[in-house]
Amino acid sequence: MLTQEIKTVLHEFALQGEPCGCEEIKVGHINRTYKITVRNMDGSEQAYILQWINSTVFPKTPEVMSNIVRVTSHIKEKLREAGKDEHTGTLTVIPLRTGESYYTDEDNNKWRMFEFIPDAITYMVCESPDMFRSVGYAFGEFQRQLADFDASTLYETIEDFHNTPKRFDNFEKAVAADVCGRAGEVASEIRFIRERKNRYSVITDALASGRIPLRVTHNDTKLNNVMIDPKTGQAVCVVDLDTVMPGSSLYDFGDAIRFGASSADEDETDLSKVFVRTDLYEAFTEGFCEALEGALTDEEIRMFPDGAWMMTVEVGMRFLTDYLSGDTYFRIGYPKHNLDRARNQLKLVSDMETKEAELRRITESFIPKP
Ligand code: GN1
Ligand code: MG
């Protein structure tokens, strides 16, 4: 519904026509997203995306928006060079009437707008290997488009975002504080996460020693952060650019597998339904490697299974940390939502461990032969 609050916000943006519709799009755990319809003078209608930015998670709003504007301008240049449509191939920020990239209302809420990407939707579970190959290609292409972007000029919008050892420290702090008295209930999950602590520094160590390179990465490569054309099943546009920062290709590869190669929703509670689909793993790897042909080092590809495992165990401990801390970070739909999400992710971790040899074998086949 087009509330007075939203009308007031929309008035600040450089829109041509009159807003006539508003519908909440309930995707994502952090920001709030709306589809806005605007009626032009000639009677035609145009859609936009309006987002309320969660400033607890993103207190550095100017930095987040500066990254997004610069990264999308860079990608638009690449799209133009390739003769592709720069309005559907990446996000387009709608500025305020003043020219700024976001609006702060009287209550200090932060708002931003984008052009709506037509004829595309998001998926929570992947429909086919073909679709996931295309998603892999899209995320690989995103990274390739930013390969010549100077990483040192990008703000770190959330510090240590994929620093798993630091995430583990925070998890331990939440267990020790146990502010909601929930630690007893999750003793086996706590044990599971602790048993694996020696492996949490595998990627941070590889980056620190230069064994794998630092790149400009997306860092939140969930399947539902790609717009897909439902008619063709092909990826159209990578969205949710809040966490574009210097990182590792393993983060983007791994987070995409964690979410998109899972057989079930991220909060499926029947854990017998939750496992990693090796057919989807293979399809994504194929698309990702194809888009990044020649750009990835052999060692990065070799470490893909570590990326998938790490991103899954990391978000598992983040969901559990949030549950222990009273659900202050991820938006929840019911009281134990974060616990269910954590259990689901830890089940996926177990399954990746069971299938480790197979995942490594699939991965090795993508390392170029000398
Ligand atoms: C959040 O914003 P969204 O829903 O795409 C989170 C990711 C997690 C993901 C888990 C800024 O992503 O890091 O992997 O939830 N984003 C942030 O589903 O913390
Ligand atoms: Mg997000």
GROMACS .gro file of C-alpha atoms and ligand atoms in nm:
model
  390
    1MET     CA    1   0.000   0.000   0.000
    2LEU     CA    2   0.113   0.352  -0.079
    3THR     CA    3   0.124   0.497   0.274
    4GLN     CA    4   0.175   0.865   0.352
    5GLU     CA    5   0.523   0.781   0.481
    6ILE     CA    6   0.624   0.623   0.151
    7LYS     CA    7   0.463   0.905  -0.052
    8THR     CA    8   0.668   1.157   0.145
    9VAL     CA    9   0.986   0.960   0.081
   10LEU     CA   10   0.911   0.920  -0.291
   11HIS     CA   11   0.862   1.293  -0.325
   12GLU     CA   12   1.234   1.342  -0.258
   13PHE     CA   13   1.342   1.133  -0.556
   14ALA     CA   14   1.382   1.261  -0.911
   15LEU     CA   15   1.077   1.080  -1.052
   16GLN     CA   16   0.880   1.205  -1.350
   17GLY     CA   17   0.524   1.088  -1.284
   18GLU     CA   18   0.287   1.031  -0.994
   19PRO     CA   19   0.337   0.727  -0.762
   20CYS     CA   20   0.028   0.505  -0.780
   21GLY     CA   21   0.123   0.169  -0.630
   22CYS     CA   22   0.345   0.011  -0.368
   23GLU     CA   23   0.399  -0.355  -0.293
   24GLU     CA   24   0.646  -0.500  -0.043
   25ILE     CA   25   0.886  -0.760  -0.187
   26LYS     CA   26   0.969  -0.992   0.099
   27VAL     CA   27   1.315  -1.109  -0.007
   28GLY     CA   28   1.631  -1.058   0.199
   29HIS     CA   29   1.705  -1.067   0.570
   30ILE     CA   30   1.839  -0.713   0.614
   31ASN     CA   31   1.680  -0.428   0.416
   32ARG     CA   32   1.310  -0.371   0.333
   33THR     CA   33   1.223  -0.365  -0.036
   34TYR     CA   34   0.920  -0.225  -0.220
   35LYS     CA   35   0.809  -0.225  -0.580
   36ILE     CA   36   0.676   0.120  -0.663
   37THR     CA   37   0.457   0.197  -0.963
   38VAL     CA   38   0.458   0.547  -1.106
   39ARG     CA   39   0.204   0.679  -1.360
   40ASN     CA   40   0.355   0.904  -1.623
   41MET     CA   41   0.182   1.211  -1.771
   42ASP     CA   42   0.088   1.010  -2.082
   43GLY     CA   43  -0.085   0.743  -1.871
   44SER     CA   44   0.186   0.480  -1.908
   45GLU     CA   45   0.331   0.317  -1.597
   46GLN     CA   46   0.686   0.266  -1.483
   47ALA     CA   47   0.815   0.050  -1.196
   48TYR     CA   48   1.094   0.122  -0.947
   49ILE     CA   49   1.252  -0.039  -0.644
   50LEU     CA   50   1.247   0.154  -0.317
   51GLN     CA   51   1.458   0.025  -0.030
   52TRP     CA   52   1.473   0.108   0.336
   53ILE     CA   53   1.837   0.058   0.431
   54ASN     CA   54   1.898  -0.119   0.760
   55SER     CA   55   2.138   0.127   0.922
   56THR     CA   56   2.211  -0.098   1.219
   57VAL     CA   57   2.374  -0.339   0.973
   58PHE     CA   58   2.498  -0.061   0.741
   59PRO     CA   59   2.580   0.241   0.957
   60LYS     CA   60   2.814   0.368   0.685
   61THR     CA   61   2.534   0.456   0.440
   62PRO     CA   62   2.731   0.718   0.241
   63GLU     CA   63   3.012   0.468   0.190
   64VAL     CA   64   2.770   0.190   0.088
   65MET     CA   65   2.604   0.418  -0.166
   66SER     CA   66   2.934   0.554  -0.296
   67ASN     CA   67   3.053   0.197  -0.362
   68ILE     CA   68   2.728   0.112  -0.541
   69VAL     CA   69   2.728   0.421  -0.761
   70ARG     CA   70   3.092   0.372  -0.860
   71VAL     CA   71   3.069  -0.004  -0.914
   72THR     CA   72   2.752   0.019  -1.124
   73SER     CA   73   2.899   0.304  -1.334
   74HIS     CA   74   3.203   0.087  -1.399
   75ILE     CA   75   2.987  -0.210  -1.498
   76LYS     CA   76   2.770   0.010  -1.723
   77GLU     CA   77   3.082   0.109  -1.913
   78LYS     CA   78   3.166  -0.259  -1.965
   79LEU     CA   79   2.809  -0.330  -2.078
   80ARG     CA   80   2.821  -0.045  -2.330
   81GLU     CA   81   3.153  -0.172  -2.467
   82ALA     CA   82   2.997  -0.517  -2.510
   83GLY     CA   83   2.689  -0.369  -2.680
   84LYS     CA   84   2.462  -0.481  -2.394
   85ASP     CA   85   2.176  -0.301  -2.222
   86GLU     CA   86   2.316  -0.103  -1.931
   87HIS     CA   87   1.972  -0.068  -1.768
   88THR     CA   88   1.904  -0.438  -1.730
   89GLY     CA   89   2.261  -0.570  -1.697
   90THR     CA   90   2.323  -0.390  -1.367
   91LEU     CA   91   2.141  -0.170  -1.116
   92THR     CA   92   2.064   0.195  -1.193
   93VAL     CA   93   2.046   0.428  -0.894
   94ILE     CA   94   1.766   0.688  -0.903
   95PRO     CA   95   1.903   1.004  -0.741
   96LEU     CA   96   1.722   1.253  -0.522
   97ARG     CA   97   1.607   1.584  -0.669
   98THR     CA   98   1.920   1.725  -0.504
   99GLY     CA   99   2.138   1.476  -0.689
  100GLU     CA  100   2.231   1.271  -0.383
  101SER     CA  101   2.209   0.893  -0.390
  102TYR     CA  102   1.993   0.832  -0.083
  103TYR     CA  103   1.745   1.011   0.143
  104THR     CA  104   1.747   1.048   0.521
  105ASP     CA  105   1.400   1.111   0.664
  106GLU     CA  106   1.305   1.291   0.986
  107ASP     CA  107   1.340   0.971   1.189
  108ASN     CA  108   1.685   0.909   1.045
  109ASN     CA  109   1.562   0.626   0.822
  110LYS     CA  110   1.771   0.589   0.507
  111TRP     CA  111   1.604   0.527   0.168
  112ARG     CA  112   1.726   0.465  -0.186
  113MET     CA  113   1.574   0.385  -0.523
  114PHE     CA  114   1.671   0.181  -0.826
  115GLU     CA  115   1.520   0.124  -1.167
  116PHE     CA  116   1.306  -0.190  -1.167
  117ILE     CA  117   1.449  -0.477  -1.374
  118PRO     CA  118   1.158  -0.590  -1.595
  119ASP     CA  119   1.068  -0.949  -1.686
  120ALA     CA  120   1.284  -1.102  -1.415
  121ILE     CA  121   1.217  -1.262  -1.078
  122THR     CA  122   1.416  -1.417  -0.794
  123TYR     CA  123   1.421  -1.784  -0.695
  124MET     CA  124   1.464  -1.929  -0.346
  125VAL     CA  125   1.555  -2.277  -0.471
  126CYS     CA  126   1.726  -2.349  -0.801
  127GLU     CA  127   1.502  -2.508  -1.063
  128SER     CA  128   1.763  -2.679  -1.279
  129PRO     CA  129   2.137  -2.721  -1.339
  130ASP     CA  130   2.089  -2.508  -1.649
  131MET     CA  131   1.957  -2.218  -1.446
  132PHE     CA  132   2.239  -2.250  -1.195
  133ARG     CA  133   2.504  -2.262  -1.469
  134SER     CA  134   2.369  -1.929  -1.588
  135VAL     CA  135   2.376  -1.791  -1.232
  136GLY     CA  136   2.738  -1.906  -1.204
  137TYR     CA  137   2.815  -1.727  -1.528
  138ALA     CA  138   2.646  -1.409  -1.401
  139PHE     CA  139   2.846  -1.399  -1.077
  140GLY     CA  140   3.166  -1.484  -1.266
  141GLU     CA  141   3.094  -1.208  -1.515
  142PHE     CA  142   3.027  -0.964  -1.231
  143GLN     CA  143   3.371  -1.039  -1.090
  144ARG     CA  144   3.531  -1.012  -1.432
  145GLN     CA  145   3.365  -0.676  -1.498
  146LEU     CA  146   3.525  -0.549  -1.178
  147ALA     CA  147   3.865  -0.710  -1.232
  148ASP     CA  148   4.017  -0.375  -1.333
  149PHE     CA  149   3.840  -0.176  -1.061
  150ASP     CA  150   4.089  -0.037  -0.809
  151ALA     CA  151   3.998  -0.231  -0.494
  152SER     CA  152   4.179   0.018  -0.270
  153THR     CA  153   3.925   0.289  -0.363
  154LEU     CA  154   3.630   0.085  -0.235
  155TYR     CA  155   3.506   0.133   0.120
  156GLU     CA  156   3.487  -0.169   0.345
  157THR     CA  157   3.114  -0.142   0.418
  158ILE     CA  158   3.122  -0.411   0.687
  159GLU     CA  159   3.463  -0.483   0.834
  160ASP     CA  160   3.583  -0.843   0.843
  161PHE     CA  161   3.265  -0.952   0.670
  162HIS     CA  162   3.398  -1.294   0.567
  163ASN     CA  163   3.671  -1.321   0.826
  164THR     CA  164   3.560  -1.659   0.960
  165PRO     CA  165   3.804  -1.670   1.256
  166LYS     CA  166   3.663  -1.332   1.371
  167ARG     CA  167   3.308  -1.462   1.318
  168PHE     CA  168   3.403  -1.757   1.538
  169ASP     CA  169   3.537  -1.522   1.810
  170ASN     CA  170   3.208  -1.333   1.803
  171PHE     CA  171   3.021  -1.659   1.825
  172GLU     CA  172   3.223  -1.759   2.133
  173LYS     CA  173   3.148  -1.420   2.290
  174ALA     CA  174   2.777  -1.473   2.232
  175VAL     CA  175   2.795  -1.821   2.388
  176ALA     CA  176   2.978  -1.683   2.692
  177ALA     CA  177   2.736  -1.392   2.735
  178ASP     CA  178   2.430  -1.610   2.670
  179VAL     CA  179   2.208  -1.304   2.715
  180CYS     CA  180   1.886  -1.493   2.646
  181GLY     CA  181   1.971  -1.812   2.834
  182ARG     CA  182   1.958  -2.013   2.511
  183ALA     CA  183   2.305  -2.174   2.510
  184GLY     CA  184   2.192  -2.489   2.694
  185GLU     CA  185   1.935  -2.562   2.426
  186VAL     CA  186   2.196  -2.552   2.149
  187ALA     CA  187   2.482  -2.742   2.317
  188SER     CA  188   2.521  -2.987   2.028
  189GLU     CA  189   2.533  -2.708   1.768
  190ILE     CA  190   2.794  -2.524   1.978
  191ARG     CA  191   3.001  -2.844   1.994
  192PHE     CA  192   2.972  -2.891   1.616
  193ILE     CA  193   3.102  -2.539   1.550
  194ARG     CA  194   3.386  -2.570   1.804
  195GLU     CA  195   3.504  -2.907   1.670
  196ARG     CA  196   3.585  -2.743   1.338
  197LYS     CA  197   3.763  -2.432   1.459
  198ASN     CA  198   4.107  -2.531   1.326
  199ARG     CA  199   3.980  -2.505   0.972
  200TYR     CA  200   3.829  -2.153   0.995
  201SER     CA  201   4.149  -1.972   0.897
  202VAL     CA  202   4.210  -2.165   0.573
  203ILE     CA  203   4.094  -1.880   0.344
  204THR     CA  204   4.215  -1.584   0.553
  205ASP     CA  205   4.560  -1.753   0.574
  206ALA     CA  206   4.568  -1.818   0.199
  207LEU     CA  207   4.486  -1.451   0.134
  208ALA     CA  208   4.739  -1.325   0.388
  209SER     CA  209   5.020  -1.537   0.243
  210GLY     CA  210   4.934  -1.440  -0.115
  211ARG     CA  211   4.856  -1.798  -0.212
  212ILE     CA  212   4.526  -1.669  -0.351
  213PRO     CA  213   4.465  -1.309  -0.471
  214LEU     CA  214   4.248  -1.035  -0.324
  215ARG     CA  215   3.978  -0.927  -0.571
  216VAL     CA  216   3.672  -0.703  -0.585
  217THR     CA  217   3.391  -0.938  -0.492
  218HIS     CA  218   3.017  -0.928  -0.433
  219ASN     CA  219   3.025  -1.118  -0.102
  220ASP     CA  220   2.652  -1.200  -0.085
  221THR     CA  221   2.595  -1.427  -0.383
  222LYS     CA  222   2.271  -1.591  -0.279
  223LEU     CA  223   2.057  -1.724  -0.561
  224ASN     CA  224   1.795  -1.464  -0.473
  225ASN     CA  225   2.047  -1.186  -0.536
  226VAL     CA  226   2.029  -1.259  -0.909
  227MET     CA  227   1.733  -1.155  -1.120
  228ILE     CA  228   1.633  -1.439  -1.352
  229ASP     CA  229   1.410  -1.435  -1.658
  230PRO     CA  230   1.145  -1.699  -1.576
  231LYS     CA  231   1.077  -1.760  -1.946
  232THR     CA  232   1.434  -1.856  -2.035
  233GLY     CA  233   1.566  -1.953  -1.690
  234GLN     CA  234   1.870  -1.735  -1.761
  235ALA     CA  235   2.026  -1.487  -1.518
  236VAL     CA  236   1.972  -1.123  -1.616
  237CYS     CA  237   2.124  -0.906  -1.345
  238VAL     CA  238   2.322  -0.937  -1.020
  239VAL     CA  239   2.165  -0.725  -0.744
  240ASP     CA  240   2.217  -0.644  -0.373
  241LEU     CA  241   2.548  -0.464  -0.406
  242ASP     CA  242   2.574  -0.355  -0.039
  243THR     CA  243   2.871  -0.574   0.038
  244VAL     CA  244   3.079  -0.527  -0.277
  245MET     CA  245   3.426  -0.503  -0.125
  246PRO     CA  246   3.775  -0.641  -0.160
  247GLY     CA  247   3.749  -1.016  -0.097
  248SER     CA  248   3.817  -1.358  -0.240
  249SER     CA  249   3.660  -1.537  -0.535
  250LEU     CA  250   3.607  -1.820  -0.286
  251TYR     CA  251   3.356  -1.605  -0.098
  252ASP     CA  252   3.142  -1.554  -0.407
  253PHE     CA  253   3.177  -1.910  -0.524
  254GLY     CA  254   3.115  -2.049  -0.177
  255ASP     CA  255   2.816  -1.840  -0.078
  256ALA     CA  256   2.646  -1.914  -0.409
  257ILE     CA  257   2.689  -2.289  -0.354
  258ARG     CA  258   2.576  -2.267   0.009
  259PHE     CA  259   2.241  -2.125  -0.094
  260GLY     CA  260   2.181  -2.226  -0.453
  261ALA     CA  261   2.322  -2.581  -0.456
  262SER     CA  262   2.122  -2.673  -0.149
  263SER     CA  263   1.835  -2.910  -0.212
  264ALA     CA  264   1.607  -2.709   0.018
  265ASP     CA  265   1.522  -2.364   0.149
  266GLU     CA  266   1.767  -2.199   0.389
  267ASP     CA  267   1.514  -2.245   0.672
  268GLU     CA  268   1.380  -2.592   0.586
  269THR     CA  269   1.335  -2.769   0.921
  270ASP     CA  270   1.308  -3.126   0.789
  271LEU     CA  271   1.683  -3.178   0.778
  272SER     CA  272   1.651  -3.503   0.583
  273LYS     CA  273   1.558  -3.279   0.289
  274VAL     CA  274   1.873  -3.066   0.323
  275PHE     CA  275   2.181  -3.169   0.128
  276VAL     CA  276   2.421  -3.034  -0.132
  277ARG     CA  277   2.327  -3.124  -0.488
  278THR     CA  278   2.645  -3.220  -0.670
  279ASP     CA  279   2.476  -3.171  -1.009
  280LEU     CA  280   2.407  -2.809  -0.916
  281TYR     CA  281   2.759  -2.769  -0.774
  282GLU     CA  282   2.904  -2.885  -1.104
  283ALA     CA  283   2.674  -2.664  -1.315
  284PHE     CA  284   2.758  -2.351  -1.113
  285THR     CA  285   3.131  -2.423  -1.128
  286GLU     CA  286   3.107  -2.460  -1.504
  287GLY     CA  287   2.933  -2.125  -1.552
  288PHE     CA  288   3.154  -1.941  -1.303
  289CYS     CA  289   3.478  -2.076  -1.455
  290GLU     CA  290   3.360  -2.007  -1.808
  291ALA     CA  291   3.291  -1.640  -1.730
  292LEU     CA  292   3.625  -1.606  -1.550
  293GLU     CA  293   3.825  -1.805  -1.802
  294GLY     CA  294   4.193  -1.732  -1.761
  295ALA     CA  295   4.134  -1.497  -1.467
  296LEU     CA  296   4.124  -1.751  -1.184
  297THR     CA  297   4.440  -1.912  -1.055
  298ASP     CA  298   4.459  -2.291  -1.028
  299GLU     CA  299   4.485  -2.260  -0.652
  300GLU     CA  300   4.162  -2.059  -0.632
  301ILE     CA  301   3.974  -2.323  -0.829
  302ARG     CA  302   4.133  -2.599  -0.622
  303MET     CA  303   4.005  -2.428  -0.308
  304PHE     CA  304   3.642  -2.390  -0.427
  305PRO     CA  305   3.520  -2.672  -0.200
  306ASP     CA  306   3.682  -2.492   0.095
  307GLY     CA  307   3.493  -2.177  -0.005
  308ALA     CA  308   3.161  -2.359  -0.015
  309TRP     CA  309   3.224  -2.524   0.320
  310MET     CA  310   3.352  -2.203   0.481
  311MET     CA  311   3.064  -1.981   0.369
  312THR     CA  312   2.816  -2.240   0.494
  313VAL     CA  313   2.970  -2.295   0.835
  314GLU     CA  314   3.026  -1.918   0.868
  315VAL     CA  315   2.664  -1.825   0.811
  316GLY     CA  316   2.560  -2.120   1.031
  317MET     CA  317   2.756  -1.970   1.318
  318ARG     CA  318   2.624  -1.622   1.234
  319PHE     CA  319   2.263  -1.743   1.255
  320LEU     CA  320   2.339  -1.917   1.584
  321THR     CA  321   2.523  -1.611   1.718
  322ASP     CA  322   2.215  -1.404   1.638
  323TYR     CA  323   1.984  -1.656   1.805
  324LEU     CA  324   2.200  -1.650   2.119
  325SER     CA  325   2.211  -1.269   2.111
  326GLY     CA  326   1.833  -1.224   2.090
  327ASP     CA  327   1.780  -1.197   1.710
  328THR     CA  328   1.905  -0.845   1.656
  329TYR     CA  329   2.069  -0.881   1.313
  330PHE     CA  330   1.876  -1.104   1.070
  331ARG     CA  331   1.506  -1.035   1.027
  332ILE     CA  332   1.307  -1.332   1.159
  333GLY     CA  333   0.960  -1.455   1.072
  334TYR     CA  334   0.902  -1.645   1.399
  335PRO     CA  335   1.083  -1.688   1.736
  336LYS     CA  336   1.320  -1.975   1.652
  337HIS     CA  337   1.380  -1.882   1.291
  338ASN     CA  338   1.752  -1.816   1.336
  339LEU     CA  339   1.795  -2.145   1.519
  340ASP     CA  340   1.623  -2.330   1.235
  341ARG     CA  341   1.841  -2.152   0.982
  342ALA     CA  342   2.155  -2.239   1.182
  343ARG     CA  343   2.060  -2.608   1.208
  344ASN     CA  344   1.983  -2.617   0.838
  345GLN     CA  345   2.324  -2.470   0.748
  346LEU     CA  346   2.510  -2.705   0.983
  347LYS     CA  347   2.334  -3.000   0.821
  348LEU     CA  348   2.458  -2.873   0.487
  349VAL     CA  349   2.811  -2.847   0.627
  350SER     CA  350   2.794  -3.214   0.738
  351ASP     CA  351   2.672  -3.319   0.397
  352MET     CA  352   2.954  -3.126   0.224
  353GLU     CA  353   3.201  -3.310   0.449
  354THR     CA  354   3.047  -3.646   0.354
  355LYS     CA  355   3.071  -3.555  -0.014
  356GLU     CA  356   3.408  -3.380   0.008
  357ALA     CA  357   3.595  -3.625  -0.215
  358GLU     CA  358   3.329  -3.596  -0.483
  359LEU     CA  359   3.321  -3.216  -0.466
  360ARG     CA  360   3.701  -3.206  -0.497
  361ARG     CA  361   3.692  -3.444  -0.791
  362ILE     CA  362   3.433  -3.230  -0.974
  363THR     CA  363   3.633  -2.916  -0.897
  364GLU     CA  364   3.966  -3.058  -1.021
  365SER     CA  365   3.812  -3.118  -1.362
  366PHE     CA  366   3.781  -2.739  -1.406
  367ILE     CA  367   4.150  -2.665  -1.348
  368PRO     CA  368   4.291  -2.592  -1.694
  369LYS     CA  369   4.530  -2.862  -1.818
  370PRO     CA  370   4.882  -2.737  -1.886
  371GN1     C1  371   2.200  -1.164   0.447
  371GN1     O1  372   2.077  -0.931   0.264
  371GN1     P1  373   2.063  -1.075   0.232
  371GN1     O2  374   1.940  -1.135   0.284
  371GN1     O3  375   2.088  -1.098   0.085
  371GN1     C2  376   2.342  -1.136   0.489
  371GN1     C3  377   2.436  -1.236   0.424
  371GN1     C4  378   2.395  -1.376   0.463
  371GN1     C5  379   2.250  -1.399   0.424
  371GN1     C6  380   2.201  -1.532   0.473
  371GN1     C7  381   2.469  -0.782   0.491
  371GN1     O4  382   2.188  -1.147   0.307
  371GN1     O5  383   2.569  -1.213   0.467
  371GN1     O6  384   2.477  -1.472   0.397
  371GN1     O7  385   2.165  -1.297   0.481
  371GN1     N1  386   2.378  -0.999   0.451
  371GN1     C8  387   2.442  -0.919   0.539
  371GN1     O8  388   2.087  -1.567   0.403
  371GN1     O9  389   2.475  -0.955   0.651
  372MG      MG  390   2.164  -0.834   0.120
   0.00000   0.00000   0.00000
